[in-house]
Every structure is written in C-alpha cells, then in structure tokens.
Amino acid sequence: MLRAARLLRPRGLPGDRGCASAESPGTAGGREIQVRALEGPARGVTEILMNRPRARNALGNVFVSELQEALARLREDQQVRVLLFRSCVKGVFCAGADLKEREQMSAAEVGVFIQRLRGLMNEIAAFPAPTIAAMDGFALGGGLELALACDLRVAASTAVMGLIETTRGLLPGAGGTQRLPRCLGVALAKELIFTGRRLTGAQAHTLGLVNHAVDQNEEGNAAYHRALALAQEILPQAPIAVRLGKVAIDRGMEVDIMSGMAIEGMCYAQNIPTQDRLEGMAAFREKRPPKFVGK
C-alpha cells in the first residue's frame, strides 16, 4: 500500500510548484486531490494539493473520495512528518459544500453525504503527524471546517473565511459547531455561527482562529510559504515525541485535567524506550545537534 501511495506522489523541491492540470481524466493530473512529497530541506513534508478549479475546490463526491483515499495511504507512512494542505486554485482554499451537486441529492442522500463529510474531517483531525492548512484565499463553510480539523492554520491577511451555513439555510455539519468553540470559546463561536460572519485572515489571527497571518504576495501563495516555513521548524524535532505530544493534547482536551494528566503519562511512557530519547540526551551531553530517526 505504501508503494502505491508513493506512485501518486511526485517528488518536488520546496517552493511553489504548479499543480498538474485537473482537466486530464484518467491521469494523475486529472485528480482533484494530488499528493506531493518534498525533498531537500523540506524532506518529510507531504503536501495535499486541492485542485478542482471549476468548482473552487468545493467538497464534491469525487473530491471527498480522493481526499479520503490519500489520507488512508499516507496515515501509515512514517516518512510523513508534517502534512500540509494547500490549494492549486489561486484565491481559493476551499469554497465549502458543492451546492450544485447537493441540489441533485435526495434528503436521505444528503444525510449520508454529510455523515461521510464529518468522517473525513475526523480523519484529518486524527492524522498521526502534525497537519497545517495554508489558506491563501476563501475558506468558507466546509472549507473552514477542513482547516479547523488541521492542527495549525496559516492565512494570508486578505484571505476570507467563515462558517456561513446559516446564510444558506443550513448549519455547520462537518465539525464546525464542535471545533470552532474549542478553538475560540463558546460565546465567540456562537456569534460567528449565528451571524454567518466572514473574517479576513488578519481578523482571524487577532481572534486566535489562525496561528499566523501574512501579507499576500503577487503570486498569491504567501500563506503557503509561511506554512512551509512552519513545517520546517517541526521537521528537526523528534517525530515520535511530536506525534505523542499531539495525542496527549488532543485526547487530553476532551477530558478533565486529572484524566488528561494520566493520558500525558501514558504518552510519555511510550516515548521512554525510543532511540530518539536516548539520542536527545546524548546530543545534549555532547553539545551537538541531535539526529532523530523516528525510532
């Protein structure tokens, strides 16, 4: 399975390389979700590239299926130390639900699809390595829910985001009502969801919705470059410790603090026998940078 995953991953250098065309059915370039493993200084970073330009990366059936397929293949790949979500469509991260496709569904089909979409966001949230959303454009409705499922978010200051479902006669159904209050607090999340308010990247940073907001550049990929720099800060750290830290935080936030401390203790115990822990202590003693191998 891992070999098959790598066949779908064109190796690239850090920086902004264009996506393959999404207009060539039956080829890797025809996929709405493309996967790229970077080399050089960014080796260990894998990118999920969203490439559905005609629908502004809307969450349609094919898009969701391909994203689920990519996540399933990458989840077991220990070479993935950071997973970065980005868009190949200039000015858009993800426009949310594919309402044109949704109109053709029966009520029962809508319910099944929303459950599937909710499952996708849970899969992103549960991905074992750190995940980063690079938001260089619109992230509305399900697009923001996708970003909220990531561990970290970076936005261009001019990017526009919001859970706008109430303006369409809907409510967030792919985790937004749960992840936004956990991110911003209950009162502010209610205000944003009740009003369907849109925020710029700069406003989102002020509220704490995104980790970093950066001025957009002429190429329209400033958030991607900042997200890649953030990923490269994570890369030198011990990968097992980073993954266990993610587990301890995510699971600990769902329980009382004493139970959370117990979860932290279990995660810490799993890290004790690792080669990387011994390497970290040896490097400190020998006054040299550690060389972590993920074992």
PDB file of C-alpha atoms in Angstrom:
ATOM      1  CA  MET A   1       0.000   0.000   0.000  1.00  0.00           C
ATOM      2  CA  LEU A   2       2.813   2.424   0.838  1.00  0.00           C
ATOM      3  CA  ARG A   3       4.446   1.692  -2.501  1.00  0.00           C
ATOM      4  CA  ALA A   4       1.195   2.547  -4.231  1.00  0.00           C
ATOM      5  CA  ALA A   5       0.956   5.768  -2.279  1.00  0.00           C
ATOM      6  CA  ARG A   6       4.401   6.842  -3.379  1.00  0.00           C
ATOM      7  CA  LEU A   7       3.499   6.291  -7.012  1.00  0.00           C
ATOM      8  CA  LEU A   8       0.917   9.038  -6.585  1.00  0.00           C
ATOM      9  CA  ARG A   9       3.409  11.434  -5.044  1.00  0.00           C
ATOM     10  CA  PRO A  10       5.586  13.417  -7.481  1.00  0.00           C
ATOM     11  CA  ARG A  11       8.724  14.402  -5.627  1.00  0.00           C
ATOM     12  CA  GLY A  12       9.376  18.102  -5.537  1.00  0.00           C
ATOM     13  CA  LEU A  13      11.639  20.776  -4.181  1.00  0.00           C
ATOM     14  CA  PRO A  14      10.491  23.274  -1.565  1.00  0.00           C
ATOM     15  CA  GLY A  15       8.782  26.249  -3.073  1.00  0.00           C
ATOM     16  CA  ASP A  16       5.677  26.775  -5.125  1.00  0.00           C
ATOM     17  CA  ARG A  17       5.385  24.349  -7.996  1.00  0.00           C
ATOM     18  CA  GLY A  18       2.209  24.406 -10.021  1.00  0.00           C
ATOM     19  CA  CYS A  19      -0.294  21.576  -9.805  1.00  0.00           C
ATOM     20  CA  ALA A  20      -0.868  19.187 -12.661  1.00  0.00           C
ATOM     21  CA  SER A  21      -3.913  20.059 -14.733  1.00  0.00           C
ATOM     22  CA  ALA A  22      -7.240  18.825 -13.422  1.00  0.00           C
ATOM     23  CA  GLU A  23      -8.615  18.668 -16.961  1.00  0.00           C
ATOM     24  CA  SER A  24      -6.994  15.336 -17.933  1.00  0.00           C
ATOM     25  CA  PRO A  25      -9.248  12.484 -16.758  1.00  0.00           C
ATOM     26  CA  GLY A  26      -7.614   9.130 -16.185  1.00  0.00           C
ATOM     27  CA  THR A  27      -4.202  10.530 -15.294  1.00  0.00           C
ATOM     28  CA  ALA A  28      -2.579  11.729 -12.083  1.00  0.00           C
ATOM     29  CA  GLY A  29      -3.027  15.242 -13.455  1.00  0.00           C
ATOM     30  CA  GLY A  30      -6.785  14.651 -13.669  1.00  0.00           C
ATOM     31  CA  ARG A  31      -7.137  14.050  -9.943  1.00  0.00           C
ATOM     32  CA  GLU A  32      -8.880  16.656  -7.813  1.00  0.00           C
ATOM     33  CA  ILE A  33      -6.580  15.725  -4.927  1.00  0.00           C
ATOM     34  CA  GLN A  34      -2.867  15.437  -5.649  1.00  0.00           C
ATOM     35  CA  VAL A  35      -0.134  14.433  -3.211  1.00  0.00           C
ATOM     36  CA  ARG A  36       3.455  15.636  -3.264  1.00  0.00           C
ATOM     37  CA  ALA A  37       6.355  14.644  -1.014  1.00  0.00           C
ATOM     38  CA  LEU A  38       9.002  17.366  -0.834  1.00  0.00           C
ATOM     39  CA  GLU A  39      12.734  16.792  -0.963  1.00  0.00           C
ATOM     40  CA  GLY A  40      15.784  18.772   0.116  1.00  0.00           C
ATOM     41  CA  PRO A  41      15.464  20.872   3.292  1.00  0.00           C
ATOM     42  CA  ALA A  42      11.724  20.127   3.377  1.00  0.00           C
ATOM     43  CA  ARG A  43      12.079  16.344   3.152  1.00  0.00           C
ATOM     44  CA  GLY A  44       9.453  14.911   5.474  1.00  0.00           C
ATOM     45  CA  VAL A  45       6.784  17.419   4.438  1.00  0.00           C
ATOM     46  CA  THR A  46       3.994  15.975   2.304  1.00  0.00           C
ATOM     47  CA  GLU A  47       1.507  18.252   0.605  1.00  0.00           C
ATOM     48  CA  ILE A  48      -2.160  17.615  -0.116  1.00  0.00           C
ATOM     49  CA  LEU A  49      -2.927  19.778  -3.145  1.00  0.00           C
ATOM     50  CA  MET A  50      -6.594  20.590  -3.752  1.00  0.00           C
ATOM     51  CA  ASN A  51      -7.142  21.020  -7.463  1.00  0.00           C
ATOM     52  CA  ARG A  52     -10.758  21.474  -8.544  1.00  0.00           C
ATOM     53  CA  PRO A  53     -10.634  24.893 -10.201  1.00  0.00           C
ATOM     54  CA  ARG A  54     -14.032  24.892 -11.931  1.00  0.00           C
ATOM     55  CA  ALA A  55     -15.794  24.386  -8.585  1.00  0.00           C
ATOM     56  CA  ARG A  56     -13.324  26.388  -6.452  1.00  0.00           C
ATOM     57  CA  ASN A  57     -12.326  23.221  -4.585  1.00  0.00           C
ATOM     58  CA  ALA A  58     -15.895  22.590  -3.461  1.00  0.00           C
ATOM     59  CA  LEU A  59     -16.403  19.421  -1.435  1.00  0.00           C
ATOM     60  CA  GLY A  60     -17.994  17.157  -4.018  1.00  0.00           C
ATOM     61  CA  ASN A  61     -18.209  13.371  -4.088  1.00  0.00           C
ATOM     62  CA  VAL A  62     -15.066  12.811  -6.146  1.00  0.00           C
ATOM     63  CA  PHE A  63     -13.089  15.383  -4.175  1.00  0.00           C
ATOM     64  CA  VAL A  64     -14.058  13.779  -0.856  1.00  0.00           C
ATOM     65  CA  SER A  65     -13.344  10.250  -2.110  1.00  0.00           C
ATOM     66  CA  GLU A  66      -9.893  11.178  -3.381  1.00  0.00           C
ATOM     67  CA  LEU A  67      -9.035  13.003  -0.167  1.00  0.00           C
ATOM     68  CA  GLN A  68     -10.107  10.009   1.934  1.00  0.00           C
ATOM     69  CA  GLU A  69      -8.033   7.736  -0.294  1.00  0.00           C
ATOM     70  CA  ALA A  70      -4.959   9.945   0.069  1.00  0.00           C
ATOM     71  CA  LEU A  71      -5.281  10.130   3.856  1.00  0.00           C
ATOM     72  CA  ALA A  72      -5.669   6.362   4.145  1.00  0.00           C
ATOM     73  CA  ARG A  73      -2.467   5.807   2.193  1.00  0.00           C
ATOM     74  CA  LEU A  74      -0.451   8.450   3.998  1.00  0.00           C
ATOM     75  CA  ARG A  75      -1.559   7.588   7.530  1.00  0.00           C
ATOM     76  CA  GLU A  76       0.782   4.591   7.767  1.00  0.00           C
ATOM     77  CA  ASP A  77       3.726   6.278   6.035  1.00  0.00           C
ATOM     78  CA  GLN A  78       6.303   7.058   8.720  1.00  0.00           C
ATOM     79  CA  GLN A  79       8.175   9.302   6.279  1.00  0.00           C
ATOM     80  CA  VAL A  80       5.361  11.864   6.558  1.00  0.00           C
ATOM     81  CA  ARG A  81       6.404  14.122   9.425  1.00  0.00           C
ATOM     82  CA  VAL A  82       4.158  17.069   8.512  1.00  0.00           C
ATOM     83  CA  LEU A  83       1.087  17.070   6.259  1.00  0.00           C
ATOM     84  CA  LEU A  84       0.353  20.416   4.605  1.00  0.00           C
ATOM     85  CA  PHE A  85      -2.988  21.198   2.957  1.00  0.00           C
ATOM     86  CA  ARG A  86      -2.877  23.793   0.188  1.00  0.00           C
ATOM     87  CA  SER A  87      -4.836  24.855  -2.877  1.00  0.00           C
ATOM     88  CA  CYS A  88      -3.829  24.850  -6.514  1.00  0.00           C
ATOM     89  CA  VAL A  89      -6.609  27.339  -7.275  1.00  0.00           C
ATOM     90  CA  LYS A  90      -5.483  30.948  -6.893  1.00  0.00           C
ATOM     91  CA  GLY A  91      -7.565  32.967  -4.472  1.00  0.00           C
ATOM     92  CA  VAL A  92      -9.356  29.946  -3.014  1.00  0.00           C
ATOM     93  CA  PHE A  93      -8.528  27.450  -0.280  1.00  0.00           C
ATOM     94  CA  CYS A  94     -11.840  25.579  -0.320  1.00  0.00           C
ATOM     95  CA  ALA A  95     -15.226  27.127  -1.089  1.00  0.00           C
ATOM     96  CA  GLY A  96     -17.113  24.616   1.045  1.00  0.00           C
ATOM     97  CA  ALA A  97     -20.080  22.480   0.028  1.00  0.00           C
ATOM     98  CA  ASP A  98     -20.772  21.732  -3.616  1.00  0.00           C
ATOM     99  CA  LEU A  99     -24.331  23.082  -3.508  1.00  0.00           C
ATOM    100  CA  LYS A 100     -24.961  22.327  -7.192  1.00  0.00           C
ATOM    101  CA  GLU A 101     -24.170  18.676  -6.555  1.00  0.00           C
ATOM    102  CA  ARG A 102     -26.126  18.775  -3.300  1.00  0.00           C
ATOM    103  CA  GLU A 103     -29.254  20.003  -5.110  1.00  0.00           C
ATOM    104  CA  GLN A 104     -29.367  16.741  -7.063  1.00  0.00           C
ATOM    105  CA  MET A 105     -29.415  14.616  -3.882  1.00  0.00           C
ATOM    106  CA  SER A 106     -32.473  13.362  -2.047  1.00  0.00           C
ATOM    107  CA  ALA A 107     -32.852  14.234   1.637  1.00  0.00           C
ATOM    108  CA  ALA A 108     -31.611  10.765   2.562  1.00  0.00           C
ATOM    109  CA  GLU A 109     -28.596  11.095   0.271  1.00  0.00           C
ATOM    110  CA  VAL A 110     -27.743  14.478   1.806  1.00  0.00           C
ATOM    111  CA  GLY A 111     -27.750  12.930   5.267  1.00  0.00           C
ATOM    112  CA  VAL A 112     -25.437  10.117   4.180  1.00  0.00           C
ATOM    113  CA  PHE A 113     -23.059  12.518   2.444  1.00  0.00           C
ATOM    114  CA  ILE A 114     -22.861  14.880   5.434  1.00  0.00           C
ATOM    115  CA  GLN A 115     -22.035  11.930   7.674  1.00  0.00           C
ATOM    116  CA  ARG A 116     -19.289  10.993   5.236  1.00  0.00           C
ATOM    117  CA  LEU A 117     -18.005  14.571   5.222  1.00  0.00           C
ATOM    118  CA  ARG A 118     -17.976  14.628   9.016  1.00  0.00           C
ATOM    119  CA  GLY A 119     -15.977  11.408   8.953  1.00  0.00           C
ATOM    120  CA  LEU A 120     -13.464  12.966   6.565  1.00  0.00           C
ATOM    121  CA  MET A 121     -12.860  15.885   8.919  1.00  0.00           C
ATOM    122  CA  ASN A 122     -12.396  13.441  11.797  1.00  0.00           C
ATOM    123  CA  GLU A 123      -9.822  11.551   9.723  1.00  0.00           C
ATOM    124  CA  ILE A 124      -7.903  14.785   9.141  1.00  0.00           C
ATOM    125  CA  ALA A 125      -8.050  15.639  12.846  1.00  0.00           C
ATOM    126  CA  ALA A 126      -6.854  12.143  13.783  1.00  0.00           C
ATOM    127  CA  PHE A 127      -3.974  12.093  11.281  1.00  0.00           C
ATOM    128  CA  PRO A 128      -0.944  10.977  13.342  1.00  0.00           C
ATOM    129  CA  ALA A 129       1.510  13.635  12.123  1.00  0.00           C
ATOM    130  CA  PRO A 130       1.021  17.399  12.533  1.00  0.00           C
ATOM    131  CA  THR A 131      -1.243  18.966   9.901  1.00  0.00           C
ATOM    132  CA  ILE A 132      -1.152  22.548   8.613  1.00  0.00           C
ATOM    133  CA  ALA A 133      -3.729  24.394   6.491  1.00  0.00           C
ATOM    134  CA  ALA A 134      -2.257  27.053   4.182  1.00  0.00           C
ATOM    135  CA  MET A 135      -5.170  29.396   3.493  1.00  0.00           C
ATOM    136  CA  ASP A 136      -4.315  31.712   0.620  1.00  0.00           C
ATOM    137  CA  GLY A 137      -7.909  32.516  -0.280  1.00  0.00           C
ATOM    138  CA  PHE A 138     -11.543  31.824   0.508  1.00  0.00           C
ATOM    139  CA  ALA A 139     -12.224  29.165   3.166  1.00  0.00           C
ATOM    140  CA  LEU A 140     -15.971  29.128   3.632  1.00  0.00           C
ATOM    141  CA  GLY A 141     -18.306  26.665   5.315  1.00  0.00           C
ATOM    142  CA  GLY A 142     -16.839  23.199   4.866  1.00  0.00           C
ATOM    143  CA  GLY A 143     -13.604  24.793   3.691  1.00  0.00           C
ATOM    144  CA  LEU A 144     -13.107  26.384   7.099  1.00  0.00           C
ATOM    145  CA  GLU A 145     -14.227  23.137   8.758  1.00  0.00           C
ATOM    146  CA  LEU A 146     -11.422  21.398   6.876  1.00  0.00           C
ATOM    147  CA  ALA A 147      -8.934  23.978   8.149  1.00  0.00           C
ATOM    148  CA  LEU A 148     -10.305  23.645  11.698  1.00  0.00           C
ATOM    149  CA  ALA A 149      -9.643  19.909  11.528  1.00  0.00           C
ATOM    150  CA  CYS A 150      -5.949  20.688  10.990  1.00  0.00           C
ATOM    151  CA  ASP A 151      -3.603  21.224  13.921  1.00  0.00           C
ATOM    152  CA  LEU A 152      -2.288  24.578  12.693  1.00  0.00           C
ATOM    153  CA  ARG A 153      -3.604  27.233  10.340  1.00  0.00           C
ATOM    154  CA  VAL A 154      -1.767  29.919   8.364  1.00  0.00           C
ATOM    155  CA  ALA A 155      -3.687  32.529   6.359  1.00  0.00           C
ATOM    156  CA  ALA A 156      -2.966  35.366   4.019  1.00  0.00           C
ATOM    157  CA  SER A 157      -4.149  38.560   5.704  1.00  0.00           C
ATOM    158  CA  THR A 158      -6.606  39.099   2.832  1.00  0.00           C
ATOM    159  CA  ALA A 159      -7.989  35.549   2.864  1.00  0.00           C
ATOM    160  CA  VAL A 160     -11.696  35.337   3.712  1.00  0.00           C
ATOM    161  CA  MET A 161     -13.100  32.642   5.990  1.00  0.00           C
ATOM    162  CA  GLY A 162     -16.247  31.876   7.903  1.00  0.00           C
ATOM    163  CA  LEU A 163     -18.868  29.308   8.839  1.00  0.00           C
ATOM    164  CA  ILE A 164     -21.520  30.873   6.617  1.00  0.00           C
ATOM    165  CA  GLU A 165     -24.001  27.993   6.598  1.00  0.00           C
ATOM    166  CA  THR A 166     -26.781  29.939   8.373  1.00  0.00           C
ATOM    167  CA  THR A 167     -26.844  32.368   5.437  1.00  0.00           C
ATOM    168  CA  ARG A 168     -27.774  29.401   3.218  1.00  0.00           C
ATOM    169  CA  GLY A 169     -30.463  27.955   5.467  1.00  0.00           C
ATOM    170  CA  LEU A 170     -28.065  25.402   6.926  1.00  0.00           C
ATOM    171  CA  LEU A 171     -25.851  24.915   9.954  1.00  0.00           C
ATOM    172  CA  PRO A 172     -22.260  23.664  10.062  1.00  0.00           C
ATOM    173  CA  GLY A 173     -22.420  19.887   9.714  1.00  0.00           C
ATOM    174  CA  ALA A 174     -18.819  18.736   9.321  1.00  0.00           C
ATOM    175  CA  GLY A 175     -17.499  19.559  12.766  1.00  0.00           C
ATOM    176  CA  GLY A 176     -17.761  23.333  12.776  1.00  0.00           C
ATOM    177  CA  THR A 177     -20.146  23.547  15.741  1.00  0.00           C
ATOM    178  CA  GLN A 178     -17.684  21.486  17.784  1.00  0.00           C
ATOM    179  CA  ARG A 179     -14.233  22.608  16.651  1.00  0.00           C
ATOM    180  CA  LEU A 180     -14.857  26.351  16.457  1.00  0.00           C
ATOM    181  CA  PRO A 181     -15.889  26.695  20.142  1.00  0.00           C
ATOM    182  CA  ARG A 182     -12.947  24.519  21.160  1.00  0.00           C
ATOM    183  CA  CYS A 183     -10.719  26.911  19.235  1.00  0.00           C
ATOM    184  CA  LEU A 184     -12.260  30.285  20.158  1.00  0.00           C
ATOM    185  CA  GLY A 185     -14.563  29.668  23.107  1.00  0.00           C
ATOM    186  CA  VAL A 186     -18.306  29.128  23.175  1.00  0.00           C
ATOM    187  CA  ALA A 187     -19.604  32.717  23.103  1.00  0.00           C
ATOM    188  CA  LEU A 188     -17.466  33.863  20.186  1.00  0.00           C
ATOM    189  CA  ALA A 189     -18.127  30.681  18.209  1.00  0.00           C
ATOM    190  CA  LYS A 190     -21.869  31.169  18.681  1.00  0.00           C
ATOM    191  CA  GLU A 191     -21.625  34.757  17.476  1.00  0.00           C
ATOM    192  CA  LEU A 192     -19.732  33.766  14.345  1.00  0.00           C
ATOM    193  CA  ILE A 193     -22.035  30.853  13.530  1.00  0.00           C
ATOM    194  CA  PHE A 194     -25.291  32.688  14.335  1.00  0.00           C
ATOM    195  CA  THR A 195     -24.314  35.655  12.142  1.00  0.00           C
ATOM    196  CA  GLY A 196     -22.536  33.711   9.375  1.00  0.00           C
ATOM    197  CA  ARG A 197     -19.853  36.387   9.612  1.00  0.00           C
ATOM    198  CA  ARG A 198     -16.869  36.370   7.276  1.00  0.00           C
ATOM    199  CA  LEU A 199     -13.422  37.224   8.632  1.00  0.00           C
ATOM    200  CA  THR A 200     -10.245  38.288   6.910  1.00  0.00           C
ATOM    201  CA  GLY A 201      -7.058  36.418   7.702  1.00  0.00           C
ATOM    202  CA  ALA A 202      -5.884  39.377   9.770  1.00  0.00           C
ATOM    203  CA  GLN A 203      -9.105  39.381  11.809  1.00  0.00           C
ATOM    204  CA  ALA A 204      -8.912  35.615  12.245  1.00  0.00           C
ATOM    205  CA  HIS A 205      -5.378  35.948  13.606  1.00  0.00           C
ATOM    206  CA  THR A 206      -6.482  38.576  16.108  1.00  0.00           C
ATOM    207  CA  LEU A 207      -9.187  36.205  17.374  1.00  0.00           C
ATOM    208  CA  GLY A 208      -6.805  33.225  17.503  1.00  0.00           C
ATOM    209  CA  LEU A 209      -8.522  31.298  14.720  1.00  0.00           C
ATOM    210  CA  VAL A 210      -5.271  31.086  12.752  1.00  0.00           C
ATOM    211  CA  ASN A 211      -1.728  30.772  14.074  1.00  0.00           C
ATOM    212  CA  HIS A 212      -0.180  33.201  11.601  1.00  0.00           C
ATOM    213  CA  ALA A 213      -1.437  35.814   9.138  1.00  0.00           C
ATOM    214  CA  VAL A 214       0.895  37.127   6.438  1.00  0.00           C
ATOM    215  CA  ASP A 215       0.646  39.800   3.771  1.00  0.00           C
ATOM    216  CA  GLN A 216      -0.317  38.289   0.446  1.00  0.00           C
ATOM    217  CA  ASN A 217       2.256  38.360  -2.381  1.00  0.00           C
ATOM    218  CA  GLU A 218       1.815  38.822  -6.124  1.00  0.00           C
ATOM    219  CA  GLU A 219       1.850  35.074  -6.711  1.00  0.00           C
ATOM    220  CA  GLY A 220      -0.976  34.568  -4.216  1.00  0.00           C
ATOM    221  CA  ASN A 221       0.866  31.939  -2.170  1.00  0.00           C
ATOM    222  CA  ALA A 222       2.230  33.812   0.860  1.00  0.00           C
ATOM    223  CA  ALA A 223       0.334  31.626   3.348  1.00  0.00           C
ATOM    224  CA  TYR A 224       1.734  28.514   1.707  1.00  0.00           C
ATOM    225  CA  HIS A 225       5.310  29.754   2.068  1.00  0.00           C
ATOM    226  CA  ARG A 226       4.747  30.677   5.725  1.00  0.00           C
ATOM    227  CA  ALA A 227       3.122  27.288   6.345  1.00  0.00           C
ATOM    228  CA  LEU A 228       6.079  25.552   4.714  1.00  0.00           C
ATOM    229  CA  ALA A 229       8.485  27.509   6.932  1.00  0.00           C
ATOM    230  CA  LEU A 230       6.442  26.441   9.962  1.00  0.00           C
ATOM    231  CA  ALA A 231       6.569  22.820   8.804  1.00  0.00           C
ATOM    232  CA  GLN A 232      10.354  23.081   8.508  1.00  0.00           C
ATOM    233  CA  GLU A 233      10.514  24.219  12.141  1.00  0.00           C
ATOM    234  CA  ILE A 234       8.783  20.980  13.121  1.00  0.00           C
ATOM    235  CA  LEU A 235      10.908  18.685  10.929  1.00  0.00           C
ATOM    236  CA  PRO A 236      14.096  18.638  13.082  1.00  0.00           C
ATOM    237  CA  GLN A 237      12.204  17.609  16.207  1.00  0.00           C
ATOM    238  CA  ALA A 238      11.838  14.001  17.364  1.00  0.00           C
ATOM    239  CA  PRO A 239       8.938  12.641  15.261  1.00  0.00           C
ATOM    240  CA  ILE A 240       7.681  10.097  17.793  1.00  0.00           C
ATOM    241  CA  ALA A 241       7.684  12.706  20.561  1.00  0.00           C
ATOM    242  CA  VAL A 242       5.838  15.148  18.290  1.00  0.00           C
ATOM    243  CA  ARG A 243       3.177  12.554  17.398  1.00  0.00           C
ATOM    244  CA  LEU A 244       2.724  11.529  21.020  1.00  0.00           C
ATOM    245  CA  GLY A 245       2.507  15.188  22.022  1.00  0.00           C
ATOM    246  CA  LYS A 246      -0.335  15.584  19.542  1.00  0.00           C
ATOM    247  CA  VAL A 247      -2.150  12.577  21.025  1.00  0.00           C
ATOM    248  CA  ALA A 248      -1.700  13.880  24.570  1.00  0.00           C
ATOM    249  CA  ILE A 249      -3.071  17.329  23.675  1.00  0.00           C
ATOM    250  CA  ASP A 250      -5.978  16.150  21.523  1.00  0.00           C
ATOM    251  CA  ARG A 251      -7.199  13.457  23.900  1.00  0.00           C
ATOM    252  CA  GLY A 252      -6.443  15.480  26.994  1.00  0.00           C
ATOM    253  CA  MET A 253      -8.587  18.391  25.819  1.00  0.00           C
ATOM    254  CA  GLU A 254     -11.654  16.140  25.784  1.00  0.00           C
ATOM    255  CA  VAL A 255     -11.444  15.143  29.471  1.00  0.00           C
ATOM    256  CA  ASP A 256     -10.890  16.705  32.905  1.00  0.00           C
ATOM    257  CA  ILE A 257      -7.341  17.790  33.742  1.00  0.00           C
ATOM    258  CA  MET A 258      -6.552  14.821  36.001  1.00  0.00           C
ATOM    259  CA  SER A 259      -7.574  12.379  33.279  1.00  0.00           C
ATOM    260  CA  GLY A 260      -5.550  14.478  30.857  1.00  0.00           C
ATOM    261  CA  MET A 261      -2.503  14.160  33.090  1.00  0.00           C
ATOM    262  CA  ALA A 262      -2.952  10.386  33.021  1.00  0.00           C
ATOM    263  CA  ILE A 263      -3.076  10.480  29.216  1.00  0.00           C
ATOM    264  CA  GLU A 264       0.100  12.561  29.186  1.00  0.00           C
ATOM    265  CA  GLY A 265       1.752   9.995  31.463  1.00  0.00           C
ATOM    266  CA  MET A 266       0.843   7.136  29.145  1.00  0.00           C
ATOM    267  CA  CYS A 267       2.180   9.008  26.131  1.00  0.00           C
ATOM    268  CA  TYR A 268       5.383   9.868  27.998  1.00  0.00           C
ATOM    269  CA  ALA A 269       5.854   6.214  28.951  1.00  0.00           C
ATOM    270  CA  GLN A 270       5.615   5.204  25.293  1.00  0.00           C
ATOM    271  CA  ASN A 271       8.405   7.644  24.440  1.00  0.00           C
ATOM    272  CA  ILE A 272      10.853   6.461  27.128  1.00  0.00           C
ATOM    273  CA  PRO A 273      12.148   3.365  25.260  1.00  0.00           C
ATOM    274  CA  THR A 274      12.750   5.211  21.971  1.00  0.00           C
ATOM    275  CA  GLN A 275      16.149   5.625  20.368  1.00  0.00           C
ATOM    276  CA  ASP A 276      15.322   9.272  19.790  1.00  0.00           C
ATOM    277  CA  ARG A 277      15.038   9.959  23.520  1.00  0.00           C
ATOM    278  CA  LEU A 278      18.497   8.489  24.086  1.00  0.00           C
ATOM    279  CA  GLU A 279      19.834  10.432  21.108  1.00  0.00           C
ATOM    280  CA  GLY A 280      18.419  13.671  22.516  1.00  0.00           C
ATOM    281  CA  MET A 281      20.173  13.141  25.836  1.00  0.00           C
ATOM    282  CA  ALA A 282      23.431  12.144  24.143  1.00  0.00           C
ATOM    283  CA  ALA A 283      23.327  15.205  21.890  1.00  0.00           C
ATOM    284  CA  PHE A 284      22.752  17.456  24.902  1.00  0.00           C
ATOM    285  CA  ARG A 285      25.652  15.861  26.750  1.00  0.00           C
ATOM    286  CA  GLU A 286      27.964  16.083  23.736  1.00  0.00           C
ATOM    287  CA  LYS A 287      26.829  19.618  22.863  1.00  0.00           C
ATOM    288  CA  ARG A 288      25.799  18.787  19.307  1.00  0.00           C
ATOM    289  CA  PRO A 289      22.534  18.899  17.335  1.00  0.00           C
ATOM    290  CA  PRO A 290      20.516  15.687  17.713  1.00  0.00           C
ATOM    291  CA  LYS A 291      19.887  13.404  14.755  1.00  0.00           C
ATOM    292  CA  PHE A 292      16.448  11.929  15.285  1.00  0.00           C
ATOM    293  CA  VAL A 293      15.428   8.916  13.179  1.00  0.00           C
ATOM    294  CA  GLY A 294      11.895   8.257  14.365  1.00  0.00           C
ATOM    295  CA  LYS A 295      12.680   5.081  16.292  1.00  0.00           C
TER     296      LYS A 295
END
